[in-house]
Amino acid sequence: MSETLYIQHFNEQARPLSYYLEKMAGYSALKKALGMSADDIITEVKKSNLRGRGGAGFPTGMKWGFIPKQSSKPKYVVCNADESEPGTFKDRDLMRYTPHLLIEGMLIAGHAIGSSIGYIYIRGEYTREAKLLNAAIEEAYKAGYLGKNILGSGFNFDLTVHRGAGAYICGEETGLLNSLEGRRGEPRVKPPFPAQAGAFGGPTVVNNVETLTNIPFILNNGGDWFAKLGKLEKSGGTRLISISGHVKKPGVYEIAAGSMTIRQIIDQLGGGILGDKKLKAVIPGGSSAPVLTADEIDVVYDIEPLMKIGTMMGSAAMMVVSEDYCVVRLIQRITKFYEHESCGQCTPCREGCKWMEDVIHRILEGHGREQDLNLLLNIADNISGKTLCALGDAAAGPVTSFVKKFRADFEAYIRSGKNAQVHH
Amino acid sequence: MPKCTIDGREAEFTPGQNLIEVAKKVGIEIPYFCYHPGLSVVAQCRMCAVQVEKMGKLQTACSTPATEGMVVHTRSEIAKQNQRSIMEFLLINHPLDCPICDKSGECDLQDNSYKFGDSNSRYTEERRTYLDLDMGPVIKKNMNRCIHCTRCIRFGEEVANIHEMVAVRRGNNTEITTIDGRPLETDYAGNYSDICPTGSLTLKDFRFKRRAWYLKKTNTVCEGCSRGCNMEIHQDANRVHRCLPRVNMDVNQYWLCDEGRFNFHYLHSAERVVEPAIKGKNDDLSMTDWDSALDAAKAALVGARKLTVLVGSDLTNEEILLLQSFIPQHLSGAEIVHFGTAGVATVADDAAADKLLKRRSKTANLHGIEQLGLKPFRGISDGTDAVLVVRGGRAELPELPSVKLVGVGVFEKSEARNFSVVLPGTAFAEKDGTIVNFQGKEQKLRRAVIPAGKSKALSEILMMWMNRKSS
């Protein structure tokens, strides 16, 4: 096995500051960073080929580089811990077992962009993780890693945990910022991007939990070392993968970025399909990623290779579906989720997601019509790329891919009026 | 000036201008719902999405500033497909009740549907419905017609300085409503109806009065205060049915207050004196003919030892000038003063009455009347034994002494109870004329309807006075 950064520490003992200091060289990266210039830190992160772990895969160093040096308003570091993409549960483990990694990562980000205020926006359902984070933050304050004049460097940084109220849309970075500010959780028009006008109008960097927990490793071992962990160009480090669905061993796994195919991951990490059945489908990057059929899984599991075959790695949440599961039922459940989570401000998403769900629901109830499938494809097409934020695409992508790739299943379901009763 | 190309036409623009505005300048209409030039840009309806060369996705024209050399296609196949699709999305849950909807004929949703939508729908699912809500005396809400453009929410927050309209619930169930369903509080509530691109927010005052296409429109100015907001009078068969704001960026931008909007109602009030009237035997006004009334007026005024003429600052400059030449000749020795609003004697007392439009002077021509040299009314001087009041329908009558009172202009019966004579004149919507607002801007009142009943213009009344040989 190649080197892993996190997985060996995913246990209760790893949580306290003492463990972090002893076993994980805790806060040594911060010390190093405080002795470096902001530009040097950003250069190191750029070298690391670290790409955002939240879903979009945007190069982190570049994102930090967008933050203006001078600003009349305070700058902010915001951690997106709203982990809500169905199938994703890696950030939860990071916060549960290695909270100090996140705190240290945010401190370094703050120093790099010239910010002294950080927020962790955590999804409302993560009550336990919010408590653990607050406990870790308290430890860090007591030890002098947070607060005023950190480690005698003159650098100040305050960190607050803000709990969401259970809306998926608040994982969209501008929706998150609105919610953080106490507004309705709706995405904003971009531009301006958060780097220019984010939280409370100030320049803001919004990074995923795993993105930030990578930072201490990069500072300690160098950007080049991190880049080389990845097996592909332009994608450094390791990836935490959430495997769920019909596998024998679901859970969080860590692999070197780009080091395994989907098939290898399912067989070697997931332990194969539950009940040794055949594979029907894989949703490779959280429920918004277009679905893959059983014969499309010999693809390297990383950002670029998946993009090339028309899907995405997203938050690296792999949902595995075995042969006897009903795809109509599955896409209905996925579409219902996006319909329910649409914020409702822009037309195609508000109207289209519900329409798609209505049609799929009608098919599921045994009242489908032949023309429904083309209608679904057309509605999805009218949503895709035409909405204010990416939620529309997240809803349309699965519908399009399911209907196109499993059209025969849908047609059979519609013709028979009802199918696979066992799944209801 | 920098230039871009829209649908093959070269368009100059000032940096920062969005594509909707630039396109308008060269005669190209980009359809939109949520955009409003007086409100912040939210890019929510997605109707204005256009194709911009070298950009992958469609770009919303409202949120895209024009840049040098930009090439834009508003009617390319992909842009048209989006317009058709947005129209379909907006209409799948719309009740399509245009035949009974007051907005019909002047509805953005209806117009854009004809221009950019398909005439059939593929929707066969159940429609979304909401309960109606009473939003107070001004606005009636029909949420089923709403397309969630949020203009009303932004108007409240950004213009009227009141956070009263909100979006509640989420996604397909989003409802636009007031906080806790409370009645609207703003004095500018009528604007909610103006900016609503559908029949979701309608004026209670106008509902079911007239179909929009029957209304004849006259550009005029509001007489409600010294701002003189630009507005349109909409009338049919000589009856004013509503007033709507007209854009004037220097005066009122896009807005009109409720007081000004609904001020017109006195024109058609049953209480208005619209026939010549003289004090009858039982001390009440009785209607008579013009000759008898003129004789009575002359009898009351010509022999007076000390006559005060109160001129309303709701009159036009032309009317004031007429009086300034008429009175010295025909009622010599009279003292001429102006009146209009209690507590606002002169322009020095006039100031902003709120953060948006309203002024303290409740008459429109206070600044004009002072420019013409009239002194403010400070109280009846001793020895006055007759008062002539000349006004439109707006100047507020001061307390008058128990002397001979003659009124010329617009009066309610109750106001003229103690008058010896009333010669009915014209209100702002019944005459042409010039008024001067607090900024010193000369603006035109325009006649929209003929004078009510037997009312006559001031010029005509004075002419009759001069020509009348008293018996």
PDB file of N, CA and C in Angstrom, chain A residues 161-202:
ATOM      1  N   VAL A 161     -17.070  27.920  15.320  1.00  0.00           N
ATOM      2  CA  VAL A 161     -17.867  26.891  14.646  1.00  0.00           C
ATOM      3  C   VAL A 161     -19.284  27.425  14.474  1.00  0.00           C
ATOM      4  N   HIS A 162     -19.774  27.403  13.243  1.00  0.00           N
ATOM      5  CA  HIS A 162     -21.147  27.851  12.982  1.00  0.00           C
ATOM      6  C   HIS A 162     -21.938  26.670  12.450  1.00  0.00           C
ATOM      7  N   ARG A 163     -23.021  26.350  13.139  1.00  0.00           N
ATOM      8  CA  ARG A 163     -23.809  25.189  12.707  1.00  0.00           C
ATOM      9  C   ARG A 163     -24.893  25.587  11.715  1.00  0.00           C
ATOM     10  N   GLY A 164     -24.980  24.825  10.648  1.00  0.00           N
ATOM     11  CA  GLY A 164     -26.040  25.042   9.664  1.00  0.00           C
ATOM     12  C   GLY A 164     -27.363  24.537  10.204  1.00  0.00           C
ATOM     13  N   ALA A 165     -28.410  24.691   9.386  1.00  0.00           N
ATOM     14  CA  ALA A 165     -29.734  24.283   9.854  1.00  0.00           C
ATOM     15  C   ALA A 165     -30.333  23.207   8.964  1.00  0.00           C
ATOM     16  N   GLY A 166     -29.457  22.491   8.275  1.00  0.00           N
ATOM     17  CA  GLY A 166     -29.952  21.327   7.563  1.00  0.00           C
ATOM     18  C   GLY A 166     -30.308  21.528   6.106  1.00  0.00           C
ATOM     19  N   ALA A 167     -29.694  22.498   5.461  1.00  0.00           N
ATOM     20  CA  ALA A 167     -29.982  22.700   4.036  1.00  0.00           C
ATOM     21  C   ALA A 167     -28.764  22.336   3.181  1.00  0.00           C
ATOM     22  N   TYR A 168     -28.995  21.472   2.207  1.00  0.00           N
ATOM     23  CA  TYR A 168     -27.937  21.070   1.278  1.00  0.00           C
ATOM     24  C   TYR A 168     -27.359  22.274   0.553  1.00  0.00           C
ATOM     25  N   ILE A 169     -28.220  23.224   0.213  1.00  0.00           N
ATOM     26  CA  ILE A 169     -27.778  24.362  -0.593  1.00  0.00           C
ATOM     27  C   ILE A 169     -26.740  25.201   0.150  1.00  0.00           C
ATOM     28  N   CYS A 170     -26.700  25.088   1.461  1.00  0.00           N
ATOM     29  CA  CYS A 170     -25.698  25.852   2.213  1.00  0.00           C
ATOM     30  C   CYS A 170     -24.310  25.236   2.099  1.00  0.00           C
ATOM     31  N   GLY A 171     -24.184  24.151   1.359  1.00  0.00           N
ATOM     32  CA  GLY A 171     -22.856  23.645   1.017  1.00  0.00           C
ATOM     33  C   GLY A 171     -22.313  24.339  -0.218  1.00  0.00           C
ATOM     34  N   GLU A 172     -23.185  24.999  -0.977  1.00  0.00           N
ATOM     35  CA  GLU A 172     -22.737  25.835  -2.096  1.00  0.00           C
ATOM     36  C   GLU A 172     -22.100  27.060  -1.451  1.00  0.00           C
ATOM     37  N   GLU A 173     -20.903  27.435  -1.898  1.00  0.00           N
ATOM     38  CA  GLU A 173     -20.127  28.352  -1.071  1.00  0.00           C
ATOM     39  C   GLU A 173     -20.796  29.706  -0.825  1.00  0.00           C
ATOM     40  N   THR A 174     -21.514  30.251  -1.807  1.00  0.00           N
ATOM     41  CA  THR A 174     -22.142  31.548  -1.541  1.00  0.00           C
ATOM     42  C   THR A 174     -23.443  31.399  -0.746  1.00  0.00           C
ATOM     43  N   GLY A 175     -24.111  30.242  -0.911  1.00  0.00           N
ATOM     44  CA  GLY A 175     -25.255  29.942  -0.062  1.00  0.00           C
ATOM     45  C   GLY A 175     -24.792  29.817   1.380  1.00  0.00           C
ATOM     46  N   LEU A 176     -23.636  29.182   1.537  1.00  0.00           N
ATOM     47  CA  LEU A 176     -23.032  29.039   2.864  1.00  0.00           C
ATOM     48  C   LEU A 176     -22.754  30.403   3.480  1.00  0.00           C
ATOM     49  N   LEU A 177     -22.182  31.290   2.677  1.00  0.00           N
ATOM     50  CA  LEU A 177     -21.839  32.618   3.208  1.00  0.00           C
ATOM     51  C   LEU A 177     -23.096  33.387   3.610  1.00  0.00           C
ATOM     52  N   ASN A 178     -24.144  33.285   2.778  1.00  0.00           N
ATOM     53  CA  ASN A 178     -25.408  33.932   3.139  1.00  0.00           C
ATOM     54  C   ASN A 178     -25.913  33.401   4.472  1.00  0.00           C
ATOM     55  N   SER A 179     -25.888  32.084   4.614  1.00  0.00           N
ATOM     56  CA  SER A 179     -26.370  31.461   5.841  1.00  0.00           C
ATOM     57  C   SER A 179     -25.508  31.880   7.027  1.00  0.00           C
ATOM     58  N   LEU A 180     -24.208  31.930   6.804  1.00  0.00           N
ATOM     59  CA  LEU A 180     -23.283  32.346   7.862  1.00  0.00           C
ATOM     60  C   LEU A 180     -23.596  33.768   8.332  1.00  0.00           C
ATOM     61  N   GLU A 181     -24.001  34.606   7.384  1.00  0.00           N
ATOM     62  CA  GLU A 181     -24.301  35.998   7.711  1.00  0.00           C
ATOM     63  C   GLU A 181     -25.687  36.162   8.327  1.00  0.00           C
ATOM     64  N   GLY A 182     -26.438  35.076   8.391  1.00  0.00           N
ATOM     65  CA  GLY A 182     -27.775  35.155   8.965  1.00  0.00           C
ATOM     66  C   GLY A 182     -28.851  35.426   7.944  1.00  0.00           C
ATOM     67  N   ARG A 183     -28.485  35.317   6.658  1.00  0.00           N
ATOM     68  CA  ARG A 183     -29.480  35.523   5.605  1.00  0.00           C
ATOM     69  C   ARG A 183     -30.077  34.189   5.194  1.00  0.00           C
ATOM     70  N   ARG A 184     -31.041  34.273   4.271  1.00  0.00           N
ATOM     71  CA  ARG A 184     -31.624  33.074   3.701  1.00  0.00           C
ATOM     72  C   ARG A 184     -30.545  32.327   2.919  1.00  0.00           C
ATOM     73  N   GLY A 185     -30.482  31.029   3.117  1.00  0.00           N
ATOM     74  CA  GLY A 185     -29.433  30.231   2.476  1.00  0.00           C
ATOM     75  C   GLY A 185     -29.677  30.034   0.998  1.00  0.00           C
ATOM     76  N   GLU A 186     -29.297  31.061   0.235  1.00  0.00           N
ATOM     77  CA  GLU A 186     -29.463  31.001  -1.219  1.00  0.00           C
ATOM     78  C   GLU A 186     -28.143  31.404  -1.866  1.00  0.00           C
ATOM     79  N   PRO A 187     -27.743  30.712  -2.914  1.00  0.00           N
ATOM     80  CA  PRO A 187     -26.517  31.124  -3.604  1.00  0.00           C
ATOM     81  C   PRO A 187     -26.623  32.545  -4.133  1.00  0.00           C
ATOM     82  N   ARG A 188     -25.463  33.195  -4.261  1.00  0.00           N
ATOM     83  CA  ARG A 188     -25.423  34.562  -4.782  1.00  0.00           C
ATOM     84  C   ARG A 188     -25.033  34.549  -6.253  1.00  0.00           C
ATOM     85  N   VAL A 189     -25.317  35.663  -6.896  1.00  0.00           N
ATOM     86  CA  VAL A 189     -24.881  35.823  -8.283  1.00  0.00           C
ATOM     87  C   VAL A 189     -23.363  35.976  -8.280  1.00  0.00           C
ATOM     88  N   LYS A 190     -22.701  35.254  -9.191  1.00  0.00           N
ATOM     89  CA  LYS A 190     -21.249  35.408  -9.320  1.00  0.00           C
ATOM     90  C   LYS A 190     -20.925  35.869 -10.731  1.00  0.00           C
ATOM     91  N   PRO A 191     -19.982  36.774 -10.955  1.00  0.00           N
ATOM     92  CA  PRO A 191     -19.233  37.494  -9.938  1.00  0.00           C
ATOM     93  C   PRO A 191     -20.123  38.491  -9.158  1.00  0.00           C
ATOM     94  N   PRO A 192     -19.636  39.035  -8.051  1.00  0.00           N
ATOM     95  CA  PRO A 192     -18.302  38.841  -7.473  1.00  0.00           C
ATOM     96  C   PRO A 192     -18.144  37.474  -6.823  1.00  0.00           C
ATOM     97  N   PHE A 193     -16.955  36.904  -6.970  1.00  0.00           N
ATOM     98  CA  PHE A 193     -16.656  35.642  -6.315  1.00  0.00           C
ATOM     99  C   PHE A 193     -16.243  35.929  -4.868  1.00  0.00           C
ATOM    100  N   PRO A 194     -16.311  34.908  -4.001  1.00  0.00           N
ATOM    101  CA  PRO A 194     -15.966  35.140  -2.592  1.00  0.00           C
ATOM    102  C   PRO A 194     -14.574  35.740  -2.412  1.00  0.00           C
ATOM    103  N   ALA A 195     -13.646  35.449  -3.323  1.00  0.00           N
ATOM    104  CA  ALA A 195     -12.302  36.006  -3.181  1.00  0.00           C
ATOM    105  C   ALA A 195     -12.331  37.534  -3.210  1.00  0.00           C
ATOM    106  N   GLN A 196     -13.306  38.112  -3.940  1.00  0.00           N
ATOM    107  CA  GLN A 196     -13.432  39.578  -3.937  1.00  0.00           C
ATOM    108  C   GLN A 196     -14.390  40.053  -2.840  1.00  0.00           C
ATOM    109  N   ALA A 197     -15.579  39.465  -2.813  1.00  0.00           N
ATOM    110  CA  ALA A 197     -16.579  39.876  -1.827  1.00  0.00           C
ATOM    111  C   ALA A 197     -17.280  38.632  -1.307  1.00  0.00           C
ATOM    112  N   GLY A 198     -16.839  38.132  -0.188  1.00  0.00           N
ATOM    113  CA  GLY A 198     -17.413  36.904   0.362  1.00  0.00           C
ATOM    114  C   GLY A 198     -18.178  37.166   1.635  1.00  0.00           C
ATOM    115  N   ALA A 199     -17.699  36.589   2.749  1.00  0.00           N
ATOM    116  CA  ALA A 199     -18.395  36.759   4.018  1.00  0.00           C
ATOM    117  C   ALA A 199     -18.405  38.234   4.418  1.00  0.00           C
ATOM    118  N   PHE A 200     -19.558  38.750   4.747  1.00  0.00           N
ATOM    119  CA  PHE A 200     -19.735  40.133   5.189  1.00  0.00           C
ATOM    120  C   PHE A 200     -19.077  41.121   4.225  1.00  0.00           C
ATOM    121  N   GLY A 201     -19.012  40.735   2.950  1.00  0.00           N
ATOM    122  CA  GLY A 201     -18.446  41.620   1.935  1.00  0.00           C
ATOM    123  C   GLY A 201     -16.932  41.607   1.857  1.00  0.00           C
ATOM    124  N   GLY A 202     -16.271  40.876   2.729  1.00  0.00           N
ATOM    125  CA  GLY A 202     -14.810  40.842   2.715  1.00  0.00           C
ATOM    126  C   GLY A 202     -14.264  39.710   1.858  1.00  0.00           C
TER     127      GLY A 202
END
